[in-house]
Amino acid sequence: MADDPDARLAAELGAAITARKGRGLGSGYQASVHLYETSAGAIVVKTPHRGGPLGSLWRSLLRREAAVYARLGGIAGIPRSFGLVGDGLALEHIAGPSFREHERQVADRDAFFAKLLATVRAMHEAGIAHGDLKRKDNIVVGAGERPYLIDFGIAVR
């Protein structure tokens, strides 16, 4: 493990999750999202809700989402996935507002949408359809007005 940075990061994240050192970013009907500061930078962990009759479904969907992120690895405009850590999906944190929050402030709309289109095309070439891009909260405006697609919970392979 000493020579494996992914294993070290997984152990670090696992300890932070167990110690509840993350900051809550939000919660939806399927999962909760927390932010953790790590040696690799800020990482978001999406953890499925456990209780109720749908708990096993939410865990299954999160494993499916992890597979989608793995397939999209390396595409500009898709956050890096660190894979499953315990019950959660660990992802690169993209600092910035959602497109819903920042839509009117985008300075160069042509460049923004050209980058977004390139990301969508690359995603489609990888065999993935997002399934929920109408939701402006699933587009994060990162540094340099780079659009990032998030939340592949209902993506289609």
Short mmCIF file of C-alpha atoms in Angstrom, two decimals:
data_model
loop_
_atom_site.label_atom_id
_atom_site.label_comp_id
_atom_site.label_asym_id
_atom_site.label_seq_id
_atom_site.Cartn_x
_atom_site.Cartn_y
_atom_site.Cartn_z
CA MET A 1 0.00 0.00 0.00
CA ALA A 2 2.91 2.37 0.66
CA ASP A 3 3.71 2.50 -3.08
CA ASP A 4 0.10 2.64 -4.27
CA PRO A 5 -1.24 6.23 -4.28
CA ASP A 6 -4.80 5.06 -5.03
CA ALA A 7 -4.78 2.72 -2.03
CA ARG A 8 -3.35 5.46 0.20
CA LEU A 9 -6.04 7.88 -0.96
CA ALA A 10 -8.77 5.27 -0.41
CA ALA A 11 -7.48 4.66 3.12
CA GLU A 12 -7.28 8.40 3.79
CA LEU A 13 -10.82 8.96 2.51
CA GLY A 14 -12.13 5.94 4.40
CA ALA A 15 -10.70 7.30 7.66
CA ALA A 16 -12.14 10.77 6.97
CA ILE A 17 -15.56 9.28 6.21
CA THR A 18 -15.51 7.16 9.35
CA ALA A 19 -14.49 10.21 11.42
CA ARG A 20 -17.26 12.26 9.71
CA LYS A 21 -14.78 14.95 8.68
CA GLY A 22 -16.65 15.89 5.51
CA ARG A 23 -18.78 18.94 4.91
CA GLY A 24 -22.28 18.24 3.63
CA LEU A 25 -22.95 19.70 0.19
CA GLY A 26 -26.43 18.36 -0.34
CA SER A 27 -28.79 15.44 -0.32
CA GLY A 28 -31.15 14.13 -2.94
CA TYR A 29 -33.63 11.30 -3.02
CA GLN A 30 -30.89 8.72 -3.82
CA ALA A 31 -27.75 9.92 -2.06
CA SER A 32 -25.93 12.49 0.07
CA VAL A 33 -22.84 14.36 -1.06
CA HIS A 34 -19.97 15.40 1.23
CA LEU A 35 -16.73 17.27 0.56
CA TYR A 36 -13.43 16.02 1.98
CA GLU A 37 -10.03 17.73 1.94
CA THR A 38 -7.36 15.15 1.16
CA SER A 39 -3.72 14.98 0.18
CA ALA A 40 -4.99 14.71 -3.43
CA GLY A 41 -7.09 17.87 -3.08
CA ALA A 42 -10.81 18.32 -2.54
CA ILE A 43 -12.84 15.19 -3.19
CA VAL A 44 -16.60 14.78 -3.24
CA VAL A 45 -18.05 11.52 -1.96
CA LYS A 46 -21.55 10.58 -3.03
CA THR A 47 -23.04 8.06 -0.58
CA PRO A 48 -26.33 6.28 -1.23
CA HIS A 49 -29.07 6.39 1.36
CA ARG A 50 -29.10 3.10 3.23
CA GLY A 51 -32.47 2.89 4.90
CA GLY A 52 -35.88 2.03 3.63
CA PRO A 53 -36.99 -0.43 1.04
CA LEU A 54 -34.97 1.30 -1.72
CA GLY A 55 -31.57 1.29 0.02
CA SER A 56 -30.23 -1.65 -1.99
CA LEU A 57 -31.46 -0.02 -5.22
CA TRP A 58 -29.61 3.24 -4.41
CA ARG A 59 -26.39 1.28 -3.71
CA SER A 60 -26.78 -0.59 -7.00
CA LEU A 61 -27.34 2.63 -8.94
CA LEU A 62 -24.24 4.18 -7.38
CA ARG A 63 -22.11 1.20 -8.45
CA ARG A 64 -23.55 1.65 -11.95
CA GLU A 65 -22.70 5.37 -11.87
CA ALA A 66 -19.13 4.49 -10.82
CA ALA A 67 -18.85 2.30 -13.94
CA VAL A 68 -20.07 5.21 -16.09
CA TYR A 69 -17.47 7.58 -14.61
CA ALA A 70 -14.78 4.94 -15.19
CA ARG A 71 -15.79 4.71 -18.84
CA LEU A 72 -15.60 8.50 -19.18
CA GLY A 73 -12.19 8.80 -17.52
CA GLY A 74 -9.90 11.33 -19.17
CA ILE A 75 -12.60 13.26 -21.03
CA ALA A 76 -12.28 17.02 -20.60
CA GLY A 77 -15.29 18.36 -18.74
CA ILE A 78 -15.92 15.16 -16.72
CA PRO A 79 -14.66 15.13 -13.11
CA ARG A 80 -12.03 12.50 -12.36
CA SER A 81 -13.38 9.47 -10.53
CA PHE A 82 -11.41 7.87 -7.73
CA GLY A 83 -13.83 4.95 -7.77
CA LEU A 84 -15.79 3.40 -4.96
CA VAL A 85 -14.55 4.02 -1.43
CA GLY A 86 -16.57 2.00 1.03
CA ASP A 87 -20.20 2.66 0.13
CA GLY A 88 -19.45 5.95 -1.62
CA LEU A 89 -18.32 7.17 -5.02
CA ALA A 90 -15.27 9.47 -4.78
CA LEU A 91 -14.98 12.20 -7.40
CA GLU A 92 -12.78 15.21 -8.07
CA HIS A 93 -14.43 18.30 -6.63
CA ILE A 94 -15.04 20.98 -9.24
CA ALA A 95 -15.12 24.33 -7.49
CA GLY A 96 -17.70 26.59 -9.02
CA PRO A 97 -21.37 27.32 -9.28
CA SER A 98 -23.92 25.33 -11.19
CA PHE A 99 -24.88 26.60 -14.62
CA ARG A 100 -28.30 27.39 -13.15
CA GLU A 101 -26.64 29.80 -10.69
CA HIS A 102 -24.12 31.25 -13.13
CA GLU A 103 -25.94 31.21 -16.47
CA ARG A 104 -26.29 34.98 -16.76
CA GLN A 105 -22.67 35.63 -15.74
CA VAL A 106 -20.99 33.47 -18.39
CA ALA A 107 -18.76 35.98 -20.19
CA ASP A 108 -18.06 34.06 -23.42
CA ARG A 109 -21.16 32.01 -24.15
CA ASP A 110 -19.88 30.81 -27.54
CA ALA A 111 -16.70 29.37 -25.97
CA PHE A 112 -18.64 27.89 -23.04
CA PHE A 113 -21.13 26.08 -25.24
CA ALA A 114 -18.42 24.95 -27.68
CA LYS A 115 -16.60 23.27 -24.75
CA LEU A 116 -19.85 21.80 -23.48
CA LEU A 117 -20.66 20.41 -26.93
CA ALA A 118 -17.17 18.88 -27.21
CA THR A 119 -17.68 17.17 -23.83
CA VAL A 120 -21.12 15.85 -24.81
CA ARG A 121 -19.77 14.54 -28.12
CA ALA A 122 -16.83 12.81 -26.40
CA MET A 123 -19.23 11.32 -23.85
CA HIS A 124 -21.45 10.00 -26.65
CA GLU A 125 -18.42 8.61 -28.50
CA ALA A 126 -17.62 6.70 -25.28
CA GLY A 127 -21.10 5.20 -25.46
CA ILE A 128 -22.73 7.20 -22.67
CA ALA A 129 -25.84 9.39 -22.73
CA HIS A 130 -26.19 11.56 -19.61
CA GLY A 131 -29.98 11.41 -19.46
CA ASP A 132 -30.51 14.58 -17.39
CA LEU A 133 -28.74 17.51 -19.03
CA LYS A 134 -31.95 19.54 -19.06
CA ARG A 135 -31.20 20.03 -15.36
CA LYS A 136 -28.85 23.01 -15.26
CA ASP A 137 -27.59 21.93 -11.83
CA ASN A 138 -25.83 18.99 -13.55
CA ILE A 139 -23.46 21.39 -15.28
CA VAL A 140 -20.82 23.02 -13.08
CA VAL A 141 -19.01 26.14 -14.26
CA GLY A 142 -15.39 25.48 -13.30
CA ALA A 143 -12.27 27.64 -13.53
CA GLY A 144 -11.94 29.55 -16.79
CA GLU A 145 -15.65 28.97 -17.43
CA ARG A 146 -14.98 25.31 -18.27
CA PRO A 147 -18.28 23.38 -18.15
CA TYR A 148 -18.23 20.08 -16.24
CA LEU A 149 -20.95 17.44 -16.38
CA ILE A 150 -21.86 15.78 -13.10
CA ASP A 151 -24.43 13.35 -11.70
CA PHE A 152 -24.52 10.37 -14.04
CA GLY A 153 -27.05 8.60 -11.81
CA ILE A 154 -29.47 7.92 -14.66
CA ALA A 155 -26.98 7.81 -17.51
CA VAL A 156 -27.53 5.22 -20.23
CA ARG A 157 -24.72 3.01 -21.53
#
